[in-house]
Short mmCIF file of C-alpha atoms in Angstrom, two decimals:
data_model
loop_
_atom_site.label_atom_id
_atom_site.label_comp_id
_atom_site.label_asym_id
_atom_site.label_seq_id
_atom_site.Cartn_x
_atom_site.Cartn_y
_atom_site.Cartn_z
CA MET A 227 -28.16 39.07 -132.33
CA ARG A 228 -30.04 38.35 -135.54
CA LYS A 229 -29.03 35.41 -137.74
CA LYS A 230 -28.45 37.84 -140.61
CA ASP A 231 -25.79 39.67 -138.63
CA ILE A 232 -23.92 36.39 -138.07
CA ILE A 233 -24.29 34.86 -141.51
CA LEU A 234 -23.02 37.85 -143.52
CA PRO A 235 -19.52 38.05 -141.87
CA ILE A 236 -19.14 34.26 -142.10
CA LEU A 237 -20.10 34.34 -145.77
CA ALA A 238 -17.54 37.08 -146.42
CA ILE A 239 -14.77 35.02 -144.80
CA VAL A 240 -15.73 31.94 -146.83
CA LEU A 241 -15.62 33.94 -150.06
CA VAL A 242 -12.16 35.32 -149.24
CA VAL A 243 -10.84 31.82 -148.52
CA ILE A 244 -12.31 30.49 -151.77
CA TYR A 245 -10.80 33.41 -153.72
CA PHE A 246 -7.26 32.80 -152.48
CA ALA A 247 -7.54 29.02 -152.71
CA THR A 248 -8.73 29.04 -156.31
CA GLY A 249 -6.35 31.87 -157.16
CA LYS A 250 -3.34 29.82 -156.14
CA LYS A 251 -4.54 26.88 -158.20
CA ASN A 252 -4.94 29.12 -161.23
CA GLU A 253 -1.55 30.81 -160.86
CA ILE A 254 0.62 30.36 -163.95
CA LYS A 255 4.07 29.18 -163.00
CA THR A 256 6.82 31.08 -164.82
CA GLU A 257 8.96 28.83 -167.01
CA TYR A 258 12.52 29.62 -168.00
CA LEU A 259 14.48 28.50 -171.03
CA LEU A 260 17.49 27.46 -168.93
CA PRO A 261 17.74 26.25 -165.32
CA LYS A 262 18.35 29.17 -162.96
CA ASP A 263 21.04 27.32 -160.98
CA LEU A 264 23.39 26.79 -163.93
CA ASN A 265 27.12 27.15 -163.34
CA ILE A 266 28.00 28.61 -166.72
CA LYS A 267 31.62 28.02 -167.73
CA VAL A 268 31.72 28.99 -171.41
CA ILE A 269 29.59 31.21 -173.65
CA LYS A 270 29.94 31.11 -177.42
CA TYR A 271 28.06 33.65 -179.50
CA LYS A 272 27.78 33.83 -183.28
CA ASP A 273 26.02 36.55 -185.24
CA ASP A 274 26.86 36.97 -188.92
CA ASP A 275 30.55 38.07 -188.89
CA LEU A 276 30.81 38.01 -185.09
CA ASP A 277 32.21 34.86 -183.46
CA ILE A 278 33.07 35.25 -179.77
CA THR A 279 34.06 32.77 -177.08
CA LEU A 280 34.05 33.70 -173.39
CA GLU A 281 35.50 31.48 -170.68
CA LYS A 282 35.01 31.85 -166.96
CA ALA A 283 38.23 32.58 -165.06
CA LYS A 284 39.17 32.87 -161.41
CA ASP A 285 38.64 36.62 -161.23
CA GLY A 286 36.15 37.16 -164.03
CA TRP A 287 35.79 36.28 -167.70
CA LEU A 288 38.27 35.93 -170.56
CA ILE A 289 37.71 36.43 -174.25
CA THR A 290 39.47 33.52 -175.97
CA LYS A 291 38.11 34.08 -179.49
CA PRO A 292 38.67 35.95 -181.79
CA GLU A 293 41.51 37.19 -179.58
CA SER A 294 42.80 36.67 -176.07
CA TRP A 295 41.89 39.51 -173.70
CA PRO A 296 40.08 40.00 -170.37
CA ALA A 297 36.37 40.70 -170.74
CA ASN A 298 34.45 43.38 -168.90
CA LYS A 299 33.43 41.42 -165.81
CA ASP A 300 30.34 43.46 -164.97
CA GLN A 301 28.96 43.25 -168.51
CA ILE A 302 29.40 39.49 -168.75
CA ASN A 303 27.97 38.88 -165.28
CA LYS A 304 24.85 40.80 -166.35
CA LEU A 305 24.65 38.67 -169.50
CA VAL A 306 24.97 35.47 -167.45
CA SER A 307 22.22 36.63 -165.11
CA LYS A 308 19.95 37.37 -168.08
CA LEU A 309 20.65 33.99 -169.68
CA LYS A 310 19.49 32.29 -166.47
CA ASN A 311 16.28 34.31 -166.52
CA ILE A 312 15.01 33.97 -170.09
CA GLU A 313 11.28 33.74 -169.51
CA ILE A 314 9.28 31.49 -171.83
CA ILE A 315 6.19 33.28 -173.11
CA SER A 316 4.83 30.35 -175.11
CA LYS A 317 5.82 27.08 -176.74
CA ILE A 318 5.41 27.00 -180.50
CA ASP A 319 3.76 23.89 -181.89
CA SER A 320 5.42 23.79 -185.28
CA LYS A 321 7.89 21.46 -186.97
CA ASN A 322 8.62 23.97 -189.74
CA ASP A 323 11.25 26.30 -188.30
CA LYS A 324 11.82 28.16 -191.59
CA ASN A 325 9.21 30.73 -190.60
CA PHE A 326 11.12 31.84 -187.50
CA GLY A 327 14.43 33.04 -188.96
CA PHE A 328 16.78 30.43 -187.52
CA SER A 329 20.24 29.91 -189.04
CA GLU A 330 23.67 28.58 -188.12
CA LYS A 331 24.98 32.15 -188.29
CA LYS A 332 23.14 33.30 -185.18
CA ARG A 333 23.24 31.14 -182.08
CA LEU A 334 24.38 30.83 -178.50
CA LEU A 335 26.23 27.91 -176.98
CA VAL A 336 26.13 27.84 -173.19
CA LYS A 337 28.46 25.30 -171.56
CA THR A 338 28.17 24.13 -167.97
CA ASP A 339 29.83 21.43 -165.86
CA LYS A 340 27.39 18.80 -167.10
CA ILE A 341 25.26 19.98 -170.02
CA ASP A 342 25.72 22.15 -173.09
CA TYR A 343 22.80 24.23 -174.36
CA SER A 344 22.75 25.20 -178.03
CA ILE A 345 20.26 28.02 -178.56
CA TYR A 346 19.39 29.19 -182.06
CA LEU A 347 18.27 32.80 -182.22
CA GLY A 348 15.48 33.57 -184.66
CA LYS A 349 13.61 36.74 -185.46
CA LYS A 350 11.73 38.94 -183.02
CA ASP A 351 7.99 39.39 -183.08
CA LYS A 352 6.32 42.59 -184.30
CA SER A 353 6.57 44.24 -180.89
CA TYR A 354 10.33 43.49 -180.64
CA ARG A 355 9.68 42.50 -177.02
CA PHE A 356 9.79 38.79 -177.75
CA GLN A 357 12.24 36.53 -179.55
CA TYR A 358 11.87 33.16 -181.25
CA VAL A 359 14.49 30.66 -180.10
CA LYS A 360 15.10 26.98 -180.71
CA LEU A 361 16.53 24.67 -178.06
CA SER A 362 16.72 20.88 -178.41
CA ASP A 363 14.56 21.04 -181.57
CA LYS A 364 11.80 22.81 -179.67
CA ILE A 365 10.70 26.32 -180.60
CA TYR A 366 9.81 28.94 -178.01
CA LEU A 367 8.75 32.55 -177.91
CA VAL A 368 10.72 34.15 -175.08
CA ASP A 369 11.29 37.51 -173.44
CA ALA A 370 13.80 39.25 -175.72
CA SER A 371 15.43 41.47 -173.08
CA PHE A 372 18.47 39.17 -172.85
CA THR A 373 19.46 40.16 -176.40
CA ASN A 374 20.21 43.68 -175.16
CA TYR A 375 23.21 42.20 -173.35
CA LEU A 376 24.66 40.38 -176.36
CA PRO A 377 27.65 42.25 -177.85
CA LEU A 378 27.46 44.04 -181.18
CA THR A 379 31.27 44.18 -181.46
CA ILE A 380 34.20 42.55 -179.70
CA ASN A 381 35.39 45.94 -178.42
CA GLN A 382 32.10 46.41 -176.61
CA ILE A 383 32.86 43.65 -174.08
CA LYS A 384 36.64 43.98 -173.79
CA ASP A 385 38.02 45.19 -170.47
CA LYS A 386 39.19 48.75 -171.11
CA THR A 387 41.44 49.00 -168.06
CA VAL A 388 44.79 50.49 -169.09
CA TYR A 389 46.23 49.83 -165.64
CA ASN A 390 45.07 49.16 -162.08
CA ILE A 391 47.66 49.56 -159.36
CA GLN A 392 47.48 49.57 -155.57
CA ASN A 393 49.41 52.04 -153.39
CA PRO A 394 51.27 53.87 -156.17
CA LYS A 395 54.77 55.10 -155.37
CA SER A 396 55.28 57.30 -158.39
CA PHE A 397 53.34 58.68 -161.34
CA SER A 398 54.69 60.42 -164.43
CA LEU A 399 52.69 61.85 -167.30
CA LYS A 400 54.02 63.82 -170.24
CA THR A 401 51.89 65.11 -173.10
CA ASP A 402 52.52 67.75 -175.76
CA ASN A 403 51.70 70.52 -173.25
CA GLU A 404 51.82 68.95 -169.77
CA THR A 405 54.45 67.38 -167.57
CA ILE A 406 53.33 65.94 -164.25
CA GLU A 407 55.54 64.17 -161.71
CA ILE A 408 54.07 62.75 -158.50
CA THR A 409 55.88 60.73 -155.84
CA PHE A 410 54.32 59.17 -152.76
CA ASP A 411 55.85 58.43 -149.37
CA ASN A 412 53.37 56.81 -146.99
CA GLU A 413 50.65 59.44 -146.42
CA THR A 414 52.36 62.35 -148.13
CA ALA A 415 53.06 63.22 -151.73
CA THR A 416 55.00 65.68 -153.82
CA PHE A 417 53.62 67.05 -157.08
CA ASN A 418 56.31 68.41 -159.37
CA GLY A 419 58.43 68.91 -156.26
CA ILE A 420 55.68 70.61 -154.21
CA ASN A 421 54.51 68.98 -150.95
CA ILE A 422 50.82 67.99 -150.85
CA ASP A 423 48.77 67.61 -147.65
CA LYS A 424 47.48 64.21 -146.47
CA GLU A 425 43.85 64.60 -147.53
CA LYS A 426 44.74 65.60 -151.06
CA THR A 427 47.35 62.86 -151.16
CA LYS A 428 44.59 60.30 -150.55
CA GLU A 429 42.53 61.79 -153.37
CA LEU A 430 45.51 61.75 -155.70
CA MET A 431 46.26 58.11 -154.94
CA LYS A 432 42.65 57.17 -155.66
CA LEU A 433 42.59 59.22 -158.84
CA ILE A 434 45.74 57.79 -160.39
CA SER A 435 45.52 54.20 -159.14
CA LYS A 436 43.35 53.16 -162.10
CA PHE A 437 42.81 54.43 -165.62
CA GLU A 438 40.49 53.16 -168.35
CA SER A 439 40.26 53.92 -172.05
CA ASN A 440 37.08 54.77 -173.91
CA THR A 441 37.52 52.02 -176.47
CA PHE A 442 40.14 50.37 -178.70
CA ALA A 443 41.54 51.60 -182.01
CA ASP A 444 40.09 50.11 -185.18
CA ASN A 445 41.82 46.81 -185.96
CA ASN A 446 44.03 47.45 -182.90
CA THR A 447 46.21 49.64 -185.10
CA LEU A 448 47.50 53.16 -184.53
CA PRO A 449 45.93 55.67 -186.96
CA ASP A 450 48.28 56.87 -189.67
CA ASP A 451 48.12 60.42 -188.33
CA ALA A 452 48.93 59.46 -184.72
CA LYS A 453 52.21 60.90 -183.48
CA LYS A 454 54.11 60.06 -180.31
CA ILE A 455 53.81 62.99 -177.89
CA GLY A 456 54.85 61.59 -174.52
CA TYR A 457 54.48 58.82 -171.99
CA LEU A 458 52.59 57.57 -168.95
CA LYS A 459 54.44 55.75 -166.15
CA VAL A 460 53.05 54.36 -162.91
CA LYS A 461 54.94 52.41 -160.27
CA SER A 462 54.13 50.64 -157.00
CA ALA A 463 56.23 48.45 -154.74
CA LYS A 464 55.31 45.38 -156.82
CA LYS A 465 54.29 46.63 -160.27
CA GLU A 466 55.51 49.07 -162.85
CA TYR A 467 53.78 50.22 -166.03
CA SER A 468 55.29 52.28 -168.82
CA PHE A 469 53.23 53.38 -171.82
CA GLU A 470 53.98 55.43 -174.90
CA LEU A 471 51.37 58.09 -175.57
CA TYR A 472 50.23 59.00 -179.09
CA LYS A 473 47.89 61.69 -180.37
CA ASN A 474 46.11 62.06 -183.71
CA LYS A 475 44.97 65.17 -185.59
CA ASP A 476 41.53 65.02 -183.98
CA GLY A 477 43.12 65.32 -180.55
CA ASP A 478 42.40 61.78 -179.36
CA PHE A 479 45.08 59.77 -177.56
CA TYR A 480 46.33 56.22 -178.06
CA ILE A 481 48.32 53.80 -175.91
CA PRO A 482 49.75 50.65 -177.57
CA TYR A 483 50.04 47.81 -175.05
CA LYS A 484 50.20 44.00 -175.31
CA ASN A 485 48.99 43.78 -178.91
CA GLN A 486 46.17 46.20 -178.13
CA VAL A 487 45.80 49.89 -178.90
CA PHE A 488 43.75 51.73 -176.28
CA GLU A 489 41.89 54.78 -177.55
CA ILE A 490 41.26 57.64 -175.11
CA TYR A 491 39.06 60.50 -176.23
CA SER A 492 40.62 63.92 -175.83
CA PHE A 493 38.08 65.15 -173.25
CA LYS A 494 38.65 62.14 -170.99
CA LEU A 495 42.42 62.53 -170.70
CA GLU A 496 42.14 66.30 -170.40
CA ASP A 497 39.51 66.02 -167.64
CA TRP A 498 41.70 63.49 -165.82
CA ILE A 499 44.67 65.85 -165.94
CA GLU A 500 42.54 68.78 -164.76
CA ASN A 501 41.25 66.75 -161.81
CA ILE A 502 44.83 65.95 -160.84
CA LYS A 503 45.82 69.61 -161.08
CA LYS A 504 42.88 70.64 -158.85
CA LEU A 505 44.50 68.77 -155.98
CA ILE A 506 47.46 71.15 -155.80
CA PRO A 507 47.57 74.89 -154.98
CA LYS A 508 46.83 76.90 -158.11
CA GLU A 509 50.03 78.87 -157.93
CA THR A 510 52.21 75.75 -158.32
CA GLY A 511 50.88 74.92 -161.77
CA THR A 512 52.65 72.32 -163.90
CA LYS A 513 55.98 72.32 -165.62
#
């Protein structure tokens, strides 16, 4: 075998080794604004007229300011995940922070077991992909994607669950043109006095065990044109809910409950009712 045939493969191997060795040395390690292993207990967010405090609870998150109400757990968990993954693009070597849009009106306070992090939120760059922030008197340009998870309004992050009940025993709904009565006994159900088979009973139980609103009424107040048109009642072995049902001239529905006023768009409640009615023989109808 000629020397050339031996040298060329060896040279190729050496070059590959050098490439990966130098490549690893030149790799840029990603830096994050906050430690990724934080156990976040409290989040405070201020933005102009918005002033929100969130506190971690046993089963999720609670809004404690400006009012007391459960927060949407999934939304806040996504926010927490984003806060732990704010990637630093560059450090800004400047002592004059007036050029970056910082103010007391827009900031985040992240509280943990040991350390509190006060993050001032400045302006975004021209691409709107990056955000100037200030932490511990140091200015950074960071990935701005976390700002997409900050609330624009308090209603945006409030839990919109009207009720959530396991193994319902009875369900009653009355509107201006519908009356529905469902009772459950183990694996069977009756709908307005008509027996329902087991499979449809399971679907009914799943369908009525939880209901969510679309949003909350402005200022948590019933509109002036909202009139009472019925009720919604759900009962299990351990819990019982009873709600008054209101409707405005636009056809939207409202449920006042615990100093809140849930707002349900007309199509949502109507679709819900139609899905319930699909689980019974057509000829039975509703009362």
